[in-house]
Short mmCIF file of C-alpha atoms in Angstrom, two decimals:
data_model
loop_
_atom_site.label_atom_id
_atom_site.label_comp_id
_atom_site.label_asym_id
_atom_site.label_seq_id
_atom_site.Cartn_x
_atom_site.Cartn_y
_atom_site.Cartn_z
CA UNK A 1 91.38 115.99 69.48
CA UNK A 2 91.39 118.55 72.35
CA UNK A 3 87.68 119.63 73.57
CA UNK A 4 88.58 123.26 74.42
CA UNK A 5 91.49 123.24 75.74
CA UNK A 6 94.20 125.74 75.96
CA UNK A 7 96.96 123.11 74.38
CA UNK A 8 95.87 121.41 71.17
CA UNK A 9 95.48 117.67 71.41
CA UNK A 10 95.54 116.17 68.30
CA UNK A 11 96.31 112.55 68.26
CA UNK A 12 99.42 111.42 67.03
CA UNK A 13 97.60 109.66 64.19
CA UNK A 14 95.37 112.49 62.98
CA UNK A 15 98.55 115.24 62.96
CA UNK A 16 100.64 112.45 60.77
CA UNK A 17 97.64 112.53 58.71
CA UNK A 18 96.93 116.02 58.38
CA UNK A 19 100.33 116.75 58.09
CA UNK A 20 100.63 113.89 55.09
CA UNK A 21 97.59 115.78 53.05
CA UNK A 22 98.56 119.63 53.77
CA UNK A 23 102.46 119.42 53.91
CA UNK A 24 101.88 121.50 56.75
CA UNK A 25 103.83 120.92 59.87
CA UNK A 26 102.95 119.59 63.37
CA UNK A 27 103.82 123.06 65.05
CA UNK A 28 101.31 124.64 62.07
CA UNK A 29 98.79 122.46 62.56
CA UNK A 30 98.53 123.04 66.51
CA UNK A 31 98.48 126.72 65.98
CA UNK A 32 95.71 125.81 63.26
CA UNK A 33 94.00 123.64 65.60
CA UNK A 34 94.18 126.68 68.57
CA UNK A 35 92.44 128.80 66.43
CA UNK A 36 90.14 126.24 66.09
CA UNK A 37 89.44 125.63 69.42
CA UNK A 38 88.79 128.97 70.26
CA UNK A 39 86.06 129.18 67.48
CA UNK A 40 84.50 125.97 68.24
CA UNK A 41 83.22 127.74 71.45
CA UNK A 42 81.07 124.40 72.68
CA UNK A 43 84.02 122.47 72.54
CA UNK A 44 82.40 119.47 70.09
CA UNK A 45 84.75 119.35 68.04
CA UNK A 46 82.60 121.10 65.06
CA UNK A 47 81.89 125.01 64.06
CA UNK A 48 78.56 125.82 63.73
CA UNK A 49 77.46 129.15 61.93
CA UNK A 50 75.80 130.46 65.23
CA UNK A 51 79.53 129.96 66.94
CA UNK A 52 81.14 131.66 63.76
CA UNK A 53 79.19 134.63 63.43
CA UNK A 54 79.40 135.00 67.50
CA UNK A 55 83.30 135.82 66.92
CA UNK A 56 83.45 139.60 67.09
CA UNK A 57 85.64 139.71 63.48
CA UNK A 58 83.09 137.45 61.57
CA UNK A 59 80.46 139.49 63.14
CA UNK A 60 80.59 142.17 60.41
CA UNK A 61 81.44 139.93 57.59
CA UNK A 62 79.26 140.13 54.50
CA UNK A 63 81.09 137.37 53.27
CA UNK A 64 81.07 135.32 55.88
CA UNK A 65 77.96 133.02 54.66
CA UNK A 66 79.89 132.68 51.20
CA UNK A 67 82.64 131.67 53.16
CA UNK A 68 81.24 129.14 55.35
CA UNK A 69 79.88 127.50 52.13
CA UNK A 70 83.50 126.59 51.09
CA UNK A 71 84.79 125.85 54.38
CA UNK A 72 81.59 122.87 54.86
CA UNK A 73 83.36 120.89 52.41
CA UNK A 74 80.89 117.87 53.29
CA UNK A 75 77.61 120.17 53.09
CA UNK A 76 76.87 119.20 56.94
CA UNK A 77 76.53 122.55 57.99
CA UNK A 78 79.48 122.44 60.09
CA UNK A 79 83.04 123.05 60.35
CA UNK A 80 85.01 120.12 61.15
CA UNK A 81 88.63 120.54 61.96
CA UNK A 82 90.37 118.91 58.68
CA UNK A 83 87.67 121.28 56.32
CA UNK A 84 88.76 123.86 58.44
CA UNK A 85 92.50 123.08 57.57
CA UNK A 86 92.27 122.36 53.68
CA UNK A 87 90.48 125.10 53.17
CA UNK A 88 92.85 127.57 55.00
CA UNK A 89 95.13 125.92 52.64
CA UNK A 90 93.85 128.38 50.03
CA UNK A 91 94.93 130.97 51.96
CA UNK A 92 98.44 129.67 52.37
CA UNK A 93 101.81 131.17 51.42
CA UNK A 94 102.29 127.76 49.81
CA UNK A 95 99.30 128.15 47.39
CA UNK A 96 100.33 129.05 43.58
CA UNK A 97 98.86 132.41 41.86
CA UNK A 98 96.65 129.59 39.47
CA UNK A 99 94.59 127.87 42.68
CA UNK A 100 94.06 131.20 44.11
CA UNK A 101 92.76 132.37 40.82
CA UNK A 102 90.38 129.15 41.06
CA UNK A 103 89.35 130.37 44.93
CA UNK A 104 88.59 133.66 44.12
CA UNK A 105 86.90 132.96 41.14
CA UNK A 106 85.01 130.37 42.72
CA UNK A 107 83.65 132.40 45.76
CA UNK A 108 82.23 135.02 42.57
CA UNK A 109 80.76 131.72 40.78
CA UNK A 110 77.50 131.52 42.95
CA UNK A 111 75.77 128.95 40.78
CA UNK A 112 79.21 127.09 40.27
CA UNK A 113 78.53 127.02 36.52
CA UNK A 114 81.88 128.28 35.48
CA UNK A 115 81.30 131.69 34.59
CA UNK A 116 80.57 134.65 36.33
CA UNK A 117 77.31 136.90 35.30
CA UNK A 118 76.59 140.51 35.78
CA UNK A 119 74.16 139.14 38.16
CA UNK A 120 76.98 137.42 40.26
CA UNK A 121 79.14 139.70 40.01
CA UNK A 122 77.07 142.42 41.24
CA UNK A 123 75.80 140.44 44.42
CA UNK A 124 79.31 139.42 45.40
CA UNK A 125 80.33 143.33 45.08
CA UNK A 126 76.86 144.44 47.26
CA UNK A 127 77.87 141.79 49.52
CA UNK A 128 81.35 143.09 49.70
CA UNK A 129 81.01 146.94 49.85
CA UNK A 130 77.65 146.89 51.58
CA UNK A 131 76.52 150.80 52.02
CA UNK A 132 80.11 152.38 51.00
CA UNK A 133 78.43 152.16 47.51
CA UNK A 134 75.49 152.83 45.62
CA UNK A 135 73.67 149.87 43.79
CA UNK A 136 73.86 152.10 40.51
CA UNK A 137 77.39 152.57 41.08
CA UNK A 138 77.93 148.50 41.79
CA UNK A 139 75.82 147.96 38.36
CA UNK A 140 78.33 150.36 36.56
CA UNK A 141 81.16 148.24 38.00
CA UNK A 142 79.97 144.88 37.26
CA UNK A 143 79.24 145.59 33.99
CA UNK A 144 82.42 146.80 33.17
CA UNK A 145 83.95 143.36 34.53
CA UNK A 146 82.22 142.31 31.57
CA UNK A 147 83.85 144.22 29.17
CA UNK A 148 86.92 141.85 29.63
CA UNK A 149 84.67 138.66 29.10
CA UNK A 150 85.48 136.51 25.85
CA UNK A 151 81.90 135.00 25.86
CA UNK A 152 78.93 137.50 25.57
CA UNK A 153 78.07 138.25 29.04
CA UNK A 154 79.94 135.89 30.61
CA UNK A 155 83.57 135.98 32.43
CA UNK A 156 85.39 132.82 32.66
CA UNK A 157 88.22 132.16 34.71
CA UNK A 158 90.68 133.18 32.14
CA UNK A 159 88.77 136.38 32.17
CA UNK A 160 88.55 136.33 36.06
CA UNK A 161 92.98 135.66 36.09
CA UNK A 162 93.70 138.60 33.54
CA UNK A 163 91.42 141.18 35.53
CA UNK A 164 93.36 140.08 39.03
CA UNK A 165 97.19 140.92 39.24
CA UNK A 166 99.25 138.40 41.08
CA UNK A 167 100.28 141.14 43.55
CA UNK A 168 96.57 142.13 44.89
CA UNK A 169 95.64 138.64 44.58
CA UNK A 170 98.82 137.57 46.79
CA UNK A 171 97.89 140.11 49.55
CA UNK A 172 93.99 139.54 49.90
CA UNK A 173 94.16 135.68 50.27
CA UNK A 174 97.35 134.97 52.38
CA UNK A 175 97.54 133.83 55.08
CA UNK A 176 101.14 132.56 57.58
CA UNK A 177 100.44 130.09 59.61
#
């Protein structure tokens, strides 16, 4: 692969292989691998937290820490380029309504226990709204998330799927690549 520069250069071998696991297609993986580039601002072929929170749209993030955690799919730290690509593919017009479901619920799940809390709820909502809300106001709304749950205190992903409409779910997490 390229080391910063302006055309991607991904050997022929790694694009048949990338292209094999994502379905996605050579001239979406070099636009993929672009956007890479231009995030991997040292050029060694990984994307560090320092480089992600450097880029002026990540800068204001809250989410961007929760993100990174799903994007290191080998816990390294790092971005490499394929963990960068499958997990985009989450974000991809190609992704059913059910493994978005499993995303979003997933970013919620903080312990990764398979159910969301009050407690998790309520940090992911601070995290997301930041000041535009009051904690007490984030309390009353994470509680009544819980109102929907089938287990006593607890929201599962069924729970998660029949709070989140297909429609708002479809325009938050796409992404065209």
């Amino acid at each position: 692969m390229g080391t910063g520069s302006s055309t991607p250069a991904l050997e022929k071998s790694e694009l048949e292989a990338l292209r094999e696991v994502t379905g996605l297609n050579p001239k979406e993986l070099k636009r993929l691998y672009a956007r890479f580039e231009a995030l991997d601002t040292n050029g060694n072929q990984e994307i560090s937290t320092a480089e992600l929170f450097a880029q002026p749209d990540n800068a204001l993030n809250p989410l961007l820490p929760r993100i990174q955690f799903f994007f290191d799919l080998d816990g390294s730290g790092t971005i490499n380029f394929k963990e960068f690509v499958t997990t985009l593919l989450n974000y991809s017009t190609s992704t059913t309504h059910e493994e978005r479901i499993r995303f979003g619920f997933a970013l919620f799940d903080l312990d990764g226990d398979g159910y969301l809390t009050q407690r998790e709820i309520f940090r992911m909502m601070k995290m997301m709204l930041g000041a535009s809300l009051a904690d007490d106001r984030i309390d009353v709304l994470s509680k009544s998330a819980l109102r929907h749950a089938t287990v006593q205190g607890l929201l599962s992903i069924d729970d998660f799927a029949a709070l989140v409409s297909a429609e708002e779910l479809e325009a938050k997490v796409t992404l065209r690549f």
